[in-house]
Amino acid sequence: MTNHELANTFRLIADLLDIQGEVIYVTLAYRKVADSLETLGRDIADVWREGKLREVPGVGKAIAEKMDELLRTGQLGFLERLQAEVPATLAELLRVPDLGPKKIALFWRSLGITTLAQLEAAARGGQLRSLAGMGAKSEAKILAGLESLRRRSGRTPLGMAYPVGVQMLIGLRTVPGVVDAALAGSLRRMKATVGDLDLLAAAADSAAVMQAFVSQPGVARILGQGNTKSSVEFVNGLRAQLWAHPPARFGTALQYATGSKEHNVRLRQLALDRGLSLSDQALTAADGREILCANEEEVYAALGLPWIAPELRGDRGEIQAALAGRLPRLITPGQRRAELHSHSTWSDGRASIREMALAARAHGLQVLAVTDHSGGLGITGGLKVEDIARQRAEIDAVQQEVGDSLRLLQGAEVEIRADGSLDYSDEVLAQFDIVVASLHTSLRQPRDQVTARLLNAVRNPHVDIIGHPTGRLIPDREGADLDMDAILAAAAQSGVALEINANPSRLDLDDIAARRAIGMGIRLAINTDAHDPEHLAQELFGIATARRAWVEPQHVINTWPPDALLAWLRSRA
């Protein structure tokens, strides 16, 4: 069994125990082990053979015995007995947004519901509303959750795929004979989620690079191995494929493999208009003469175009803009001067204000806003009103230590409550240097209601930034069903900035809404929402989302000189 398969087994156990009503610390133990397996970095079978299962984080004697049984036999008596008591298909119901184990147990024991299809049929037939704690609204919410579940893609979040792809790329470039290597596909275009990981290598002799690819650490299965293409599956379930091409043909191969499909169709038509055909091998003239391109710039130049950044390749007007000389000068990593959404130990952050400040300075930032959660978001602890002055004193002390190298701002990420009010009064909000307002709860409210909540925050003169506007979490939670037309119109009128949250679990605003925003003159903020100094490096994912939205540096308030940023904040006070 691979790490991924073993992790899924322990997650299934945890899910079924949850539905059965087991105490929380037992189910958490299984989930912790599943998470450890996914991030182990080694094949669990090797660890097992070395007799070191107990060294895996979270693995105690009982779980080690279960792992041993699974790895020896491929079966687990404990799980078989559990499935005899609780149908395994009930675990699928936990994927429905906002549906927990207690409700699932109620539906199962009262109505015999064990599958998603049975749940939907019961909800549409009005059978759920008569149960304890249910009603017509609850039933409608479940149907909406089932629709949401159908829309999920099953793709890998960018934040998980990208580091793996980069590590593979580093390895490929060290293989003797490899002249160049690159990421491709949706990973190179930096989409929020990706399918398989696509890579290309330029090598005169592909045998060595293909062997290195299929032999890299963490490979659980070789799905295919040839001279031109090889495919593997890793122990964590990710799949990757590598193409190898002669160096002289690498440019056309990379352009083709990067996509998107729609961009490539448009580009091939442009080639035909110029009497050429374009494939992954070469540009070919009508007389059969091949034009070989060792890099992408040569491909685009042969078609009368400047090079087009991968993030723009979606057939959303980029080729027309290139022909007209109007491609955007996209924002790049390192152009942000300010982090305007971060957390410390005053709420749910894992580092002190001083530690966050020193990390921000080391990251090259000139401004750091400490925006701890307001007190009403109970799961975070939150900054109480009576503690604001004490936090200000701590910020001032750290400011004195760092001097002019970094400007610290006291801010807050204030919760937009279910009734649309903000968690702090206007008098309290006025005390902060900067205010980020965000939705975290009651995201499944009807469209009009949840939109009205966000509009209240957009129009509040004390709010400077709307944080992660839809509240989505990739891949597990869809964002709120907002009327984005209304939100953008109000933001344009109020002058509030909308955030592209760089946390790869959010990437919210998405690139579609962000591009509409800059077209309306709305300012954007790219923030990492850092809860730990290491999170500041996630800037990369927010920048990538902004590039997909055709965003230039001047559109983003974090790129402004500190004096200009502070003047803008004062003008909103």
PDB file of C-alpha atoms in Angstrom, residues 152-344:
ATOM      1  CA  ARG A 152     -15.617  19.962  -7.246  1.00  0.00           C
ATOM      2  CA  SER A 153     -12.893  18.858  -9.623  1.00  0.00           C
ATOM      3  CA  GLY A 154     -10.769  16.487  -7.542  1.00  0.00           C
ATOM      4  CA  ARG A 155      -7.684  18.337  -8.755  1.00  0.00           C
ATOM      5  CA  THR A 156      -4.604  19.058  -6.632  1.00  0.00           C
ATOM      6  CA  PRO A 157      -4.296  22.505  -5.004  1.00  0.00           C
ATOM      7  CA  LEU A 158      -1.487  24.635  -6.457  1.00  0.00           C
ATOM      8  CA  GLY A 159       0.130  25.018  -3.047  1.00  0.00           C
ATOM      9  CA  MET A 160       0.606  21.249  -2.805  1.00  0.00           C
ATOM     10  CA  ALA A 161       1.581  20.628  -6.435  1.00  0.00           C
ATOM     11  CA  TYR A 162       4.010  23.493  -6.993  1.00  0.00           C
ATOM     12  CA  PRO A 163       6.680  22.579  -4.394  1.00  0.00           C
ATOM     13  CA  VAL A 164       6.658  18.985  -5.640  1.00  0.00           C
ATOM     14  CA  GLY A 165       7.041  20.145  -9.241  1.00  0.00           C
ATOM     15  CA  VAL A 166       9.893  22.484  -8.374  1.00  0.00           C
ATOM     16  CA  GLN A 167      11.715  19.739  -6.482  1.00  0.00           C
ATOM     17  CA  MET A 168      11.401  17.418  -9.468  1.00  0.00           C
ATOM     18  CA  LEU A 169      12.640  20.185 -11.753  1.00  0.00           C
ATOM     19  CA  ILE A 170      15.740  20.705  -9.614  1.00  0.00           C
ATOM     20  CA  GLY A 171      16.468  16.995  -9.813  1.00  0.00           C
ATOM     21  CA  LEU A 172      16.006  16.824 -13.587  1.00  0.00           C
ATOM     22  CA  ARG A 173      18.429  19.673 -14.171  1.00  0.00           C
ATOM     23  CA  THR A 174      21.210  17.722 -12.456  1.00  0.00           C
ATOM     24  CA  VAL A 175      20.873  14.683 -14.750  1.00  0.00           C
ATOM     25  CA  PRO A 176      23.861  14.412 -17.123  1.00  0.00           C
ATOM     26  CA  GLY A 177      22.875  15.352 -20.667  1.00  0.00           C
ATOM     27  CA  VAL A 178      19.905  17.529 -19.696  1.00  0.00           C
ATOM     28  CA  VAL A 179      20.318  20.920 -21.368  1.00  0.00           C
ATOM     29  CA  ASP A 180      17.110  22.470 -20.018  1.00  0.00           C
ATOM     30  CA  ALA A 181      13.990  21.494 -18.072  1.00  0.00           C
ATOM     31  CA  ALA A 182      10.723  23.230 -17.263  1.00  0.00           C
ATOM     32  CA  LEU A 183       7.326  22.821 -15.684  1.00  0.00           C
ATOM     33  CA  ALA A 184       4.411  22.724 -18.113  1.00  0.00           C
ATOM     34  CA  GLY A 185       0.635  22.443 -18.202  1.00  0.00           C
ATOM     35  CA  SER A 186      -1.665  24.079 -15.677  1.00  0.00           C
ATOM     36  CA  LEU A 187       1.164  24.044 -13.118  1.00  0.00           C
ATOM     37  CA  ARG A 188       3.262  26.385 -15.242  1.00  0.00           C
ATOM     38  CA  ARG A 189       0.196  28.545 -15.881  1.00  0.00           C
ATOM     39  CA  MET A 190      -0.210  28.638 -12.071  1.00  0.00           C
ATOM     40  CA  LYS A 191      -3.867  27.687 -11.962  1.00  0.00           C
ATOM     41  CA  ALA A 192      -5.409  27.401  -8.499  1.00  0.00           C
ATOM     42  CA  THR A 193      -5.657  23.629  -8.947  1.00  0.00           C
ATOM     43  CA  VAL A 194      -3.818  21.262 -11.265  1.00  0.00           C
ATOM     44  CA  GLY A 195      -4.275  17.739 -12.606  1.00  0.00           C
ATOM     45  CA  ASP A 196      -1.166  15.698 -13.221  1.00  0.00           C
ATOM     46  CA  LEU A 197       2.217  17.411 -12.922  1.00  0.00           C
ATOM     47  CA  ASP A 198       3.692  17.998 -16.369  1.00  0.00           C
ATOM     48  CA  LEU A 199       7.435  18.467 -16.948  1.00  0.00           C
ATOM     49  CA  LEU A 200       9.667  18.716 -20.001  1.00  0.00           C
ATOM     50  CA  ALA A 201      13.366  18.066 -20.441  1.00  0.00           C
ATOM     51  CA  ALA A 202      15.685  18.943 -23.313  1.00  0.00           C
ATOM     52  CA  ALA A 203      18.199  16.160 -23.875  1.00  0.00           C
ATOM     53  CA  ALA A 204      19.861  14.615 -26.914  1.00  0.00           C
ATOM     54  CA  ASP A 205      19.627  11.166 -25.271  1.00  0.00           C
ATOM     55  CA  SER A 206      16.472  10.693 -23.243  1.00  0.00           C
ATOM     56  CA  ALA A 207      17.294   7.323 -21.635  1.00  0.00           C
ATOM     57  CA  ALA A 208      19.174   8.717 -18.636  1.00  0.00           C
ATOM     58  CA  VAL A 209      16.632  11.418 -17.806  1.00  0.00           C
ATOM     59  CA  MET A 210      13.725   8.989 -18.100  1.00  0.00           C
ATOM     60  CA  GLN A 211      15.433   6.527 -15.777  1.00  0.00           C
ATOM     61  CA  ALA A 212      16.178   9.287 -13.265  1.00  0.00           C
ATOM     62  CA  PHE A 213      12.541  10.415 -13.427  1.00  0.00           C
ATOM     63  CA  VAL A 214      11.026   7.021 -12.684  1.00  0.00           C
ATOM     64  CA  SER A 215      13.668   6.310  -9.993  1.00  0.00           C
ATOM     65  CA  GLN A 216      13.209   9.479  -7.938  1.00  0.00           C
ATOM     66  CA  PRO A 217      12.313   9.159  -4.223  1.00  0.00           C
ATOM     67  CA  GLY A 218       8.645   8.752  -3.409  1.00  0.00           C
ATOM     68  CA  VAL A 219       7.597   6.993  -6.614  1.00  0.00           C
ATOM     69  CA  ALA A 220       5.066   4.287  -5.781  1.00  0.00           C
ATOM     70  CA  ARG A 221       4.247   3.085  -9.299  1.00  0.00           C
ATOM     71  CA  ILE A 222       5.676   3.516 -12.769  1.00  0.00           C
ATOM     72  CA  LEU A 223       2.635   4.019 -14.989  1.00  0.00           C
ATOM     73  CA  GLY A 224       4.638   4.117 -18.200  1.00  0.00           C
ATOM     74  CA  GLN A 225       8.246   4.492 -19.350  1.00  0.00           C
ATOM     75  CA  GLY A 226       9.424   5.254 -22.862  1.00  0.00           C
ATOM     76  CA  ASN A 227      11.976   7.279 -24.785  1.00  0.00           C
ATOM     77  CA  THR A 228       9.698  10.305 -25.214  1.00  0.00           C
ATOM     78  CA  LYS A 229       7.287  10.109 -22.291  1.00  0.00           C
ATOM     79  CA  SER A 230       7.203   8.516 -18.832  1.00  0.00           C
ATOM     80  CA  SER A 231       4.523   8.661 -16.109  1.00  0.00           C
ATOM     81  CA  VAL A 232       4.679   7.898 -12.390  1.00  0.00           C
ATOM     82  CA  GLU A 233       2.472   7.934  -9.316  1.00  0.00           C
ATOM     83  CA  PHE A 234       3.918   9.054  -5.981  1.00  0.00           C
ATOM     84  CA  VAL A 235       3.204   7.620  -2.566  1.00  0.00           C
ATOM     85  CA  ASN A 236       1.026  10.666  -1.775  1.00  0.00           C
ATOM     86  CA  GLY A 237      -1.207   9.979  -4.795  1.00  0.00           C
ATOM     87  CA  LEU A 238       0.136  12.723  -7.066  1.00  0.00           C
ATOM     88  CA  ARG A 239       0.852  11.721 -10.647  1.00  0.00           C
ATOM     89  CA  ALA A 240       3.506  13.248 -12.877  1.00  0.00           C
ATOM     90  CA  GLN A 241       4.584  12.867 -16.468  1.00  0.00           C
ATOM     91  CA  LEU A 242       7.785  13.854 -18.234  1.00  0.00           C
ATOM     92  CA  TRP A 243       8.381  14.453 -21.923  1.00  0.00           C
ATOM     93  CA  ALA A 244      11.905  14.562 -23.334  1.00  0.00           C
ATOM     94  CA  HIS A 245      12.744  16.345 -26.600  1.00  0.00           C
ATOM     95  CA  PRO A 246      15.933  17.192 -28.478  1.00  0.00           C
ATOM     96  CA  PRO A 247      17.219  20.624 -27.411  1.00  0.00           C
ATOM     97  CA  ALA A 248      16.591  22.115 -30.873  1.00  0.00           C
ATOM     98  CA  ARG A 249      12.856  21.312 -30.538  1.00  0.00           C
ATOM     99  CA  PHE A 250      12.435  22.236 -26.884  1.00  0.00           C
ATOM    100  CA  GLY A 251      10.755  25.615 -27.523  1.00  0.00           C
ATOM    101  CA  THR A 252       7.850  24.277 -29.561  1.00  0.00           C
ATOM    102  CA  ALA A 253       7.461  21.322 -27.191  1.00  0.00           C
ATOM    103  CA  LEU A 254       7.320  23.587 -24.139  1.00  0.00           C
ATOM    104  CA  GLN A 255       4.867  25.983 -25.763  1.00  0.00           C
ATOM    105  CA  TYR A 256       2.594  23.105 -26.738  1.00  0.00           C
ATOM    106  CA  ALA A 257       2.764  21.361 -23.352  1.00  0.00           C
ATOM    107  CA  THR A 258       2.124  24.569 -21.413  1.00  0.00           C
ATOM    108  CA  GLY A 259      -1.207  25.246 -23.106  1.00  0.00           C
ATOM    109  CA  SER A 260      -3.894  26.165 -22.512  1.00  0.00           C
ATOM    110  CA  LYS A 261      -5.713  24.166 -25.163  1.00  0.00           C
ATOM    111  CA  GLU A 262      -7.666  27.289 -26.137  1.00  0.00           C
ATOM    112  CA  HIS A 263      -4.510  29.415 -26.400  1.00  0.00           C
ATOM    113  CA  ASN A 264      -2.849  26.765 -28.559  1.00  0.00           C
ATOM    114  CA  VAL A 265      -5.823  26.543 -30.919  1.00  0.00           C
ATOM    115  CA  ARG A 266      -5.665  30.315 -31.415  1.00  0.00           C
ATOM    116  CA  LEU A 267      -1.903  30.159 -31.962  1.00  0.00           C
ATOM    117  CA  ARG A 268      -2.179  27.345 -34.515  1.00  0.00           C
ATOM    118  CA  GLN A 269      -4.737  29.362 -36.443  1.00  0.00           C
ATOM    119  CA  LEU A 270      -2.352  32.320 -36.448  1.00  0.00           C
ATOM    120  CA  ALA A 271       0.349  30.027 -37.832  1.00  0.00           C
ATOM    121  CA  LEU A 272      -1.968  28.818 -40.599  1.00  0.00           C
ATOM    122  CA  ASP A 273      -2.740  32.431 -41.503  1.00  0.00           C
ATOM    123  CA  ARG A 274       1.017  32.861 -42.043  1.00  0.00           C
ATOM    124  CA  GLY A 275       1.370  29.745 -44.176  1.00  0.00           C
ATOM    125  CA  LEU A 276       2.793  27.628 -41.364  1.00  0.00           C
ATOM    126  CA  SER A 277       1.660  24.715 -39.248  1.00  0.00           C
ATOM    127  CA  LEU A 278       2.552  24.493 -35.563  1.00  0.00           C
ATOM    128  CA  SER A 279       3.025  21.267 -33.627  1.00  0.00           C
ATOM    129  CA  ASP A 280       4.910  20.211 -30.529  1.00  0.00           C
ATOM    130  CA  GLN A 281       7.878  19.383 -32.779  1.00  0.00           C
ATOM    131  CA  ALA A 282       8.338  22.425 -34.999  1.00  0.00           C
ATOM    132  CA  LEU A 283       6.831  25.106 -37.159  1.00  0.00           C
ATOM    133  CA  THR A 284       6.515  23.720 -40.682  1.00  0.00           C
ATOM    134  CA  ALA A 285       6.308  25.754 -43.883  1.00  0.00           C
ATOM    135  CA  ALA A 286       4.103  24.796 -46.839  1.00  0.00           C
ATOM    136  CA  ASP A 287       7.097  23.299 -48.636  1.00  0.00           C
ATOM    137  CA  GLY A 288       7.811  20.984 -45.688  1.00  0.00           C
ATOM    138  CA  ARG A 289      10.741  22.960 -44.358  1.00  0.00           C
ATOM    139  CA  GLU A 290      10.914  22.837 -40.568  1.00  0.00           C
ATOM    140  CA  ILE A 291      11.625  25.875 -38.422  1.00  0.00           C
ATOM    141  CA  LEU A 292      13.134  24.533 -35.200  1.00  0.00           C
ATOM    142  CA  CYS A 293      12.782  26.581 -32.022  1.00  0.00           C
ATOM    143  CA  ALA A 294      15.034  25.915 -29.051  1.00  0.00           C
ATOM    144  CA  ASN A 295      13.052  28.312 -26.837  1.00  0.00           C
ATOM    145  CA  GLU A 296       9.545  29.736 -26.663  1.00  0.00           C
ATOM    146  CA  GLU A 297      10.595  33.253 -27.623  1.00  0.00           C
ATOM    147  CA  GLU A 298      11.536  31.900 -31.048  1.00  0.00           C
ATOM    148  CA  VAL A 299       8.113  30.254 -31.451  1.00  0.00           C
ATOM    149  CA  TYR A 300       6.225  33.454 -30.725  1.00  0.00           C
ATOM    150  CA  ALA A 301       8.639  35.589 -32.778  1.00  0.00           C
ATOM    151  CA  ALA A 302       8.132  33.331 -35.807  1.00  0.00           C
ATOM    152  CA  LEU A 303       4.416  34.146 -35.556  1.00  0.00           C
ATOM    153  CA  GLY A 304       5.011  37.886 -35.237  1.00  0.00           C
ATOM    154  CA  LEU A 305       4.368  37.989 -31.498  1.00  0.00           C
ATOM    155  CA  PRO A 306       6.278  38.940 -28.376  1.00  0.00           C
ATOM    156  CA  TRP A 307       6.655  36.149 -25.811  1.00  0.00           C
ATOM    157  CA  ILE A 308       3.430  35.737 -23.810  1.00  0.00           C
ATOM    158  CA  ALA A 309       3.728  34.875 -20.112  1.00  0.00           C
ATOM    159  CA  PRO A 310       2.306  31.402 -19.285  1.00  0.00           C
ATOM    160  CA  GLU A 311      -0.175  32.856 -16.768  1.00  0.00           C
ATOM    161  CA  LEU A 312      -1.865  34.813 -19.593  1.00  0.00           C
ATOM    162  CA  ARG A 313      -2.329  31.845 -21.908  1.00  0.00           C
ATOM    163  CA  GLY A 314      -6.053  31.261 -21.616  1.00  0.00           C
ATOM    164  CA  ASP A 315      -7.422  32.732 -24.874  1.00  0.00           C
ATOM    165  CA  ARG A 316      -8.733  35.716 -22.953  1.00  0.00           C
ATOM    166  CA  GLY A 317      -7.475  38.329 -25.398  1.00  0.00           C
ATOM    167  CA  GLU A 318      -3.749  37.820 -24.856  1.00  0.00           C
ATOM    168  CA  ILE A 319      -2.924  37.093 -28.509  1.00  0.00           C
ATOM    169  CA  GLN A 320      -4.905  40.111 -29.705  1.00  0.00           C
ATOM    170  CA  ALA A 321      -3.143  42.251 -27.085  1.00  0.00           C
ATOM    171  CA  ALA A 322       0.240  40.886 -28.174  1.00  0.00           C
ATOM    172  CA  LEU A 323      -0.466  41.683 -31.828  1.00  0.00           C
ATOM    173  CA  ALA A 324      -1.430  45.230 -30.836  1.00  0.00           C
ATOM    174  CA  GLY A 325       1.582  45.691 -28.540  1.00  0.00           C
ATOM    175  CA  ARG A 326      -0.651  46.035 -25.471  1.00  0.00           C
ATOM    176  CA  LEU A 327       0.375  43.108 -23.271  1.00  0.00           C
ATOM    177  CA  PRO A 328       0.350  44.106 -19.594  1.00  0.00           C
ATOM    178  CA  ARG A 329       3.612  44.601 -17.708  1.00  0.00           C
ATOM    179  CA  LEU A 330       2.736  41.995 -15.140  1.00  0.00           C
ATOM    180  CA  ILE A 331       3.523  42.283 -11.451  1.00  0.00           C
ATOM    181  CA  THR A 332       6.456  40.097 -10.408  1.00  0.00           C
ATOM    182  CA  PRO A 333       7.536  38.496  -7.114  1.00  0.00           C
ATOM    183  CA  GLY A 334       9.489  40.896  -4.947  1.00  0.00           C
ATOM    184  CA  GLN A 335       7.617  44.040  -6.027  1.00  0.00           C
ATOM    185  CA  ARG A 336       5.443  44.057  -2.922  1.00  0.00           C
ATOM    186  CA  ARG A 337       6.797  46.422  -0.279  1.00  0.00           C
ATOM    187  CA  ALA A 338       4.087  45.797   2.324  1.00  0.00           C
ATOM    188  CA  GLU A 339       2.334  42.870   3.985  1.00  0.00           C
ATOM    189  CA  LEU A 340      -1.064  44.192   5.050  1.00  0.00           C
ATOM    190  CA  HIS A 341      -2.699  41.068   6.500  1.00  0.00           C
ATOM    191  CA  SER A 342      -0.824  39.063   9.114  1.00  0.00           C
ATOM    192  CA  HIS A 343      -1.445  37.447  12.474  1.00  0.00           C
ATOM    193  CA  SER A 344       0.442  37.075  15.726  1.00  0.00           C
TER     194      SER A 344
END
